[in-house]
Amino acid sequence: QVQLVESGGGLVQAGGSLRLSCAASGRTFRLYTMVWFRQAPGKERAFVANIGWYGGSTYYADYVKGRFPISRDNAKDTVYLKMNSLKPEDTAVYYCAANRGAHTVVAGDYDYWGQGTQVTVSS
């Protein structure tokens, strides 16, 4: 079992930045692929970015590529999402998730989820 706890969300003006953190506990964090999804009101959960267990492989949704670098610190059992140049359309609840499998963009492929953290971007 893996427990995930997100933090770092909040209210920010368009063009601003936030850094989300996802702290893991329970199993060997470094062996897990980690991912960020987001869900806006009335919309389905959407892939944002993922990172391989060793941190060397990352993949991004087109709408965040170049703005939201994902990283991980296996010594701290934590994955990060640095959100730059935020736009109102980035407003959503952001979730981190984990699995032991290959990188995917499908929410159903991830076994463990955090509770989410709200990000609100004002115009």
mmCIF file with all atom_site columns, C-alpha atoms in Angstrom:
data_model
loop_
_atom_site.group_PDB
_atom_site.id
_atom_site.type_symbol
_atom_site.label_atom_id
_atom_site.label_alt_id
_atom_site.label_comp_id
_atom_site.label_asym_id
_atom_site.label_entity_id
_atom_site.label_seq_id
_atom_site.pdbx_PDB_ins_code
_atom_site.Cartn_x
_atom_site.Cartn_y
_atom_site.Cartn_z
_atom_site.occupancy
_atom_site.B_iso_or_equiv
_atom_site.pdbx_formal_charge
_atom_site.auth_seq_id
_atom_site.auth_comp_id
_atom_site.auth_asym_id
_atom_site.auth_atom_id
_atom_site.pdbx_PDB_model_num
ATOM 1   C CA . GLN A 1 1   ? 0.000   0.000  0.000   1.00 0.00 ? 1   GLN A CA 1
ATOM 2   C CA . VAL A 1 2   ? 1.146   3.528  -0.813  1.00 0.00 ? 2   VAL A CA 1
ATOM 3   C CA . GLN A 1 3   ? -0.268  6.644  0.809   1.00 0.00 ? 3   GLN A CA 1
ATOM 4   C CA . LEU A 1 4   ? -0.036  9.909  -1.091  1.00 0.00 ? 4   LEU A CA 1
ATOM 5   C CA . VAL A 1 5   ? -0.614  13.406 0.269   1.00 0.00 ? 5   VAL A CA 1
ATOM 6   C CA . GLU A 1 6   ? -0.626  16.451 -1.992  1.00 0.00 ? 6   GLU A CA 1
ATOM 7   C CA . SER A 1 7   ? 0.075   19.994 -0.877  1.00 0.00 ? 7   SER A CA 1
ATOM 8   C CA . GLY A 1 8   ? 0.926   23.367 -2.333  1.00 0.00 ? 8   GLY A CA 1
ATOM 9   C CA . GLY A 1 9   ? -2.316  24.331 -4.009  1.00 0.00 ? 9   GLY A CA 1
ATOM 10  C CA . GLY A 1 10  ? -3.939  27.708 -3.605  1.00 0.00 ? 10  GLY A CA 1
ATOM 11  C CA . LEU A 1 11  ? -5.181  30.850 -5.296  1.00 0.00 ? 11  LEU A CA 1
ATOM 12  C CA . VAL A 1 12  ? -2.841  32.624 -7.688  1.00 0.00 ? 12  VAL A CA 1
ATOM 13  C CA . GLN A 1 13  ? -3.167  35.277 -10.368 1.00 0.00 ? 13  GLN A CA 1
ATOM 14  C CA . ALA A 1 14  ? -2.706  34.439 -14.025 1.00 0.00 ? 14  ALA A CA 1
ATOM 15  C CA . GLY A 1 15  ? 0.966   34.379 -14.917 1.00 0.00 ? 15  GLY A CA 1
ATOM 16  C CA . GLY A 1 16  ? 1.969   33.329 -11.425 1.00 0.00 ? 16  GLY A CA 1
ATOM 17  C CA . SER A 1 17  ? 3.537   30.132 -10.150 1.00 0.00 ? 17  SER A CA 1
ATOM 18  C CA . LEU A 1 18  ? 2.876   27.393 -7.635  1.00 0.00 ? 18  LEU A CA 1
ATOM 19  C CA . ARG A 1 19  ? 4.755   24.257 -6.676  1.00 0.00 ? 19  ARG A CA 1
ATOM 20  C CA . LEU A 1 20  ? 2.737   21.192 -5.819  1.00 0.00 ? 20  LEU A CA 1
ATOM 21  C CA . SER A 1 21  ? 4.230   18.436 -3.711  1.00 0.00 ? 21  SER A CA 1
ATOM 22  C CA . CYS A 1 22  ? 3.124   14.854 -3.275  1.00 0.00 ? 22  CYS A CA 1
ATOM 23  C CA . ALA A 1 23  ? 4.595   13.017 -0.312  1.00 0.00 ? 23  ALA A CA 1
ATOM 24  C CA . ALA A 1 24  ? 4.499   9.229  -0.389  1.00 0.00 ? 24  ALA A CA 1
ATOM 25  C CA . SER A 1 25  ? 4.715   6.668  2.345   1.00 0.00 ? 25  SER A CA 1
ATOM 26  C CA . GLY A 1 26  ? 4.150   2.988  2.820   1.00 0.00 ? 26  GLY A CA 1
ATOM 27  C CA . ARG A 1 27  ? 6.285   1.285  0.185   1.00 0.00 ? 27  ARG A CA 1
ATOM 28  C CA . THR A 1 28  ? 9.450   1.831  -1.789  1.00 0.00 ? 28  THR A CA 1
ATOM 29  C CA . PHE A 1 29  ? 8.670   5.119  -3.452  1.00 0.00 ? 29  PHE A CA 1
ATOM 30  C CA . ARG A 1 30  ? 11.593  5.009  -5.826  1.00 0.00 ? 30  ARG A CA 1
ATOM 31  C CA . LEU A 1 31  ? 10.145  1.982  -7.632  1.00 0.00 ? 31  LEU A CA 1
ATOM 32  C CA . TYR A 1 32  ? 6.928   3.761  -8.613  1.00 0.00 ? 32  TYR A CA 1
ATOM 33  C CA . THR A 1 33  ? 6.004   5.738  -11.665 1.00 0.00 ? 33  THR A CA 1
ATOM 34  C CA . MET A 1 34  ? 4.422   8.951  -10.436 1.00 0.00 ? 34  MET A CA 1
ATOM 35  C CA . VAL A 1 35  ? 1.871   11.060 -12.231 1.00 0.00 ? 35  VAL A CA 1
ATOM 36  C CA . TRP A 1 36  ? -0.168  14.223 -11.876 1.00 0.00 ? 36  TRP A CA 1
ATOM 37  C CA . PHE A 1 37  ? -3.755  14.471 -13.102 1.00 0.00 ? 37  PHE A CA 1
ATOM 38  C CA . ARG A 1 38  ? -6.199  17.319 -12.798 1.00 0.00 ? 38  ARG A CA 1
ATOM 39  C CA . GLN A 1 39  ? -9.957  17.617 -12.756 1.00 0.00 ? 39  GLN A CA 1
ATOM 40  C CA . ALA A 1 40  ? -11.816 20.816 -13.455 1.00 0.00 ? 40  ALA A CA 1
ATOM 41  C CA . PRO A 1 41  ? -15.471 21.240 -12.447 1.00 0.00 ? 41  PRO A CA 1
ATOM 42  C CA . GLY A 1 42  ? -17.740 19.327 -14.775 1.00 0.00 ? 42  GLY A CA 1
ATOM 43  C CA . LYS A 1 43  ? -14.850 17.717 -16.640 1.00 0.00 ? 43  LYS A CA 1
ATOM 44  C CA . GLU A 1 44  ? -13.163 14.352 -16.602 1.00 0.00 ? 44  GLU A CA 1
ATOM 45  C CA . ARG A 1 45  ? -9.863  13.783 -14.867 1.00 0.00 ? 45  ARG A CA 1
ATOM 46  C CA . ALA A 1 46  ? -7.075  14.711 -17.305 1.00 0.00 ? 46  ALA A CA 1
ATOM 47  C CA . PHE A 1 47  ? -3.438  13.694 -17.496 1.00 0.00 ? 47  PHE A CA 1
ATOM 48  C CA . VAL A 1 48  ? -0.877  16.392 -16.743 1.00 0.00 ? 48  VAL A CA 1
ATOM 49  C CA . ALA A 1 49  ? 2.594   14.810 -16.439 1.00 0.00 ? 49  ALA A CA 1
ATOM 50  C CA . ASN A 1 50  ? 4.361   11.652 -15.307 1.00 0.00 ? 50  ASN A CA 1
ATOM 51  C CA . ILE A 1 51  ? 7.872   10.665 -14.290 1.00 0.00 ? 51  ILE A CA 1
ATOM 52  C CA . GLY A 1 52  ? 9.612   7.313  -14.226 1.00 0.00 ? 52  GLY A CA 1
ATOM 53  C CA . TRP A 1 53  ? 10.862  5.620  -11.112 1.00 0.00 ? 53  TRP A CA 1
ATOM 54  C CA . TYR A 1 54  ? 14.421  6.796  -11.635 1.00 0.00 ? 54  TYR A CA 1
ATOM 55  C CA . GLY A 1 55  ? 13.386  10.312 -12.664 1.00 0.00 ? 55  GLY A CA 1
ATOM 56  C CA . GLY A 1 56  ? 15.015  10.217 -16.062 1.00 0.00 ? 56  GLY A CA 1
ATOM 57  C CA . SER A 1 57  ? 11.876  9.834  -18.118 1.00 0.00 ? 57  SER A CA 1
ATOM 58  C CA . THR A 1 58  ? 9.119   12.404 -18.145 1.00 0.00 ? 58  THR A CA 1
ATOM 59  C CA . TYR A 1 59  ? 6.074   12.930 -20.312 1.00 0.00 ? 59  TYR A CA 1
ATOM 60  C CA . TYR A 1 60  ? 3.730   15.908 -20.498 1.00 0.00 ? 60  TYR A CA 1
ATOM 61  C CA . ALA A 1 61  ? 0.328   16.791 -21.798 1.00 0.00 ? 61  ALA A CA 1
ATOM 62  C CA . ASP A 1 62  ? 0.606   19.320 -24.617 1.00 0.00 ? 62  ASP A CA 1
ATOM 63  C CA . TYR A 1 63  ? -1.261  21.967 -22.654 1.00 0.00 ? 63  TYR A CA 1
ATOM 64  C CA . VAL A 1 64  ? 1.374   22.055 -19.890 1.00 0.00 ? 64  VAL A CA 1
ATOM 65  C CA . LYS A 1 65  ? 4.525   21.200 -21.831 1.00 0.00 ? 65  LYS A CA 1
ATOM 66  C CA . GLY A 1 66  ? 7.185   23.801 -21.168 1.00 0.00 ? 66  GLY A CA 1
ATOM 67  C CA . ARG A 1 67  ? 5.260   25.300 -18.236 1.00 0.00 ? 67  ARG A CA 1
ATOM 68  C CA . PHE A 1 68  ? 4.885   22.517 -15.612 1.00 0.00 ? 68  PHE A CA 1
ATOM 69  C CA . PRO A 1 69  ? 8.122   20.589 -15.061 1.00 0.00 ? 69  PRO A CA 1
ATOM 70  C CA . ILE A 1 70  ? 7.719   17.415 -13.008 1.00 0.00 ? 70  ILE A CA 1
ATOM 71  C CA . SER A 1 71  ? 10.492  16.157 -10.768 1.00 0.00 ? 71  SER A CA 1
ATOM 72  C CA . ARG A 1 72  ? 11.034  13.767 -7.904  1.00 0.00 ? 72  ARG A CA 1
ATOM 73  C CA . ASP A 1 73  ? 13.304  13.416 -4.910  1.00 0.00 ? 73  ASP A CA 1
ATOM 74  C CA . ASN A 1 74  ? 13.525  9.738  -4.033  1.00 0.00 ? 74  ASN A CA 1
ATOM 75  C CA . ALA A 1 75  ? 15.437  10.535 -0.842  1.00 0.00 ? 75  ALA A CA 1
ATOM 76  C CA . LYS A 1 76  ? 12.412  12.498 0.356   1.00 0.00 ? 76  LYS A CA 1
ATOM 77  C CA . ASP A 1 77  ? 9.767   10.215 -1.178  1.00 0.00 ? 77  ASP A CA 1
ATOM 78  C CA . THR A 1 78  ? 8.275   13.246 -2.869  1.00 0.00 ? 78  THR A CA 1
ATOM 79  C CA . VAL A 1 79  ? 7.254   14.216 -6.387  1.00 0.00 ? 79  VAL A CA 1
ATOM 80  C CA . TYR A 1 80  ? 6.824   17.840 -7.428  1.00 0.00 ? 80  TYR A CA 1
ATOM 81  C CA . LEU A 1 81  ? 4.959   19.775 -10.092 1.00 0.00 ? 81  LEU A CA 1
ATOM 82  C CA . LYS A 1 82  ? 6.275   23.297 -10.624 1.00 0.00 ? 82  LYS A CA 1
ATOM 83  C CA . MET A 1 83  ? 3.484   25.235 -12.249 1.00 0.00 ? 83  MET A CA 1
ATOM 84  C CA . ASN A 1 84  ? 4.659   28.333 -14.123 1.00 0.00 ? 84  ASN A CA 1
ATOM 85  C CA . SER A 1 85  ? 2.843   30.866 -16.292 1.00 0.00 ? 85  SER A CA 1
ATOM 86  C CA . LEU A 1 86  ? -0.471  29.758 -14.861 1.00 0.00 ? 86  LEU A CA 1
ATOM 87  C CA . LYS A 1 87  ? -3.644  30.379 -16.808 1.00 0.00 ? 87  LYS A CA 1
ATOM 88  C CA . PRO A 1 88  ? -7.264  30.494 -15.637 1.00 0.00 ? 88  PRO A CA 1
ATOM 89  C CA . GLU A 1 89  ? -7.884  27.267 -17.558 1.00 0.00 ? 89  GLU A CA 1
ATOM 90  C CA . ASP A 1 90  ? -5.375  25.533 -15.269 1.00 0.00 ? 90  ASP A CA 1
ATOM 91  C CA . THR A 1 91  ? -7.899  25.851 -12.437 1.00 0.00 ? 91  THR A CA 1
ATOM 92  C CA . ALA A 1 92  ? -8.647  22.345 -11.165 1.00 0.00 ? 92  ALA A CA 1
ATOM 93  C CA . VAL A 1 93  ? -8.108  19.880 -8.377  1.00 0.00 ? 93  VAL A CA 1
ATOM 94  C CA . TYR A 1 94  ? -4.683  18.331 -8.905  1.00 0.00 ? 94  TYR A CA 1
ATOM 95  C CA . TYR A 1 95  ? -4.104  14.718 -7.945  1.00 0.00 ? 95  TYR A CA 1
ATOM 96  C CA . CYS A 1 96  ? -0.955  12.682 -7.753  1.00 0.00 ? 96  CYS A CA 1
ATOM 97  C CA . ALA A 1 97  ? -1.005  8.946  -8.315  1.00 0.00 ? 97  ALA A CA 1
ATOM 98  C CA . ALA A 1 98  ? 1.397   6.022  -8.445  1.00 0.00 ? 98  ALA A CA 1
ATOM 99  C CA . ASN A 1 99  ? 1.849   2.636  -10.060 1.00 0.00 ? 99  ASN A CA 1
ATOM 100 C CA . ARG A 1 100 ? 4.512   0.005  -10.560 1.00 0.00 ? 100 ARG A CA 1
ATOM 101 C CA . GLY A 1 101 ? 3.834   -0.303 -14.260 1.00 0.00 ? 101 GLY A CA 1
ATOM 102 C CA . ALA A 1 102 ? 4.847   1.561  -17.376 1.00 0.00 ? 102 ALA A CA 1
ATOM 103 C CA . HIS A 1 103 ? 4.226   5.238  -17.949 1.00 0.00 ? 103 HIS A CA 1
ATOM 104 C CA . THR A 1 104 ? 0.665   5.783  -19.036 1.00 0.00 ? 104 THR A CA 1
ATOM 105 C CA . VAL A 1 105 ? -1.726  8.699  -19.362 1.00 0.00 ? 105 VAL A CA 1
ATOM 106 C CA . VAL A 1 106 ? -4.757  6.676  -18.296 1.00 0.00 ? 106 VAL A CA 1
ATOM 107 C CA . ALA A 1 107 ? -6.084  7.324  -14.817 1.00 0.00 ? 107 ALA A CA 1
ATOM 108 C CA . GLY A 1 108 ? -7.340  3.763  -14.463 1.00 0.00 ? 108 GLY A CA 1
ATOM 109 C CA . ASP A 1 109 ? -3.800  2.423  -14.759 1.00 0.00 ? 109 ASP A CA 1
ATOM 110 C CA . TYR A 1 110 ? -2.735  4.021  -11.484 1.00 0.00 ? 110 TYR A CA 1
ATOM 111 C CA . ASP A 1 111 ? -3.271  2.122  -8.280  1.00 0.00 ? 111 ASP A CA 1
ATOM 112 C CA . TYR A 1 112 ? -2.764  4.723  -5.582  1.00 0.00 ? 112 TYR A CA 1
ATOM 113 C CA . TRP A 1 113 ? -4.168  8.243  -5.371  1.00 0.00 ? 113 TRP A CA 1
ATOM 114 C CA . GLY A 1 114 ? -3.912  11.253 -3.134  1.00 0.00 ? 114 GLY A CA 1
ATOM 115 C CA . GLN A 1 115 ? -6.865  13.301 -1.982  1.00 0.00 ? 115 GLN A CA 1
ATOM 116 C CA . GLY A 1 116 ? -6.123  16.207 -4.318  1.00 0.00 ? 116 GLY A CA 1
ATOM 117 C CA . THR A 1 117 ? -5.196  19.846 -3.880  1.00 0.00 ? 117 THR A CA 1
ATOM 118 C CA . GLN A 1 118 ? -7.151  22.776 -5.307  1.00 0.00 ? 118 GLN A CA 1
ATOM 119 C CA . VAL A 1 119 ? -5.460  25.197 -7.677  1.00 0.00 ? 119 VAL A CA 1
ATOM 120 C CA . THR A 1 120 ? -7.385  28.316 -8.623  1.00 0.00 ? 120 THR A CA 1
ATOM 121 C CA . VAL A 1 121 ? -6.014  30.801 -11.135 1.00 0.00 ? 121 VAL A CA 1
ATOM 122 C CA . SER A 1 122 ? -7.705  34.168 -11.316 1.00 0.00 ? 122 SER A CA 1
ATOM 123 C CA . SER A 1 123 ? -7.682  36.322 -14.436 1.00 0.00 ? 123 SER A CA 1
#
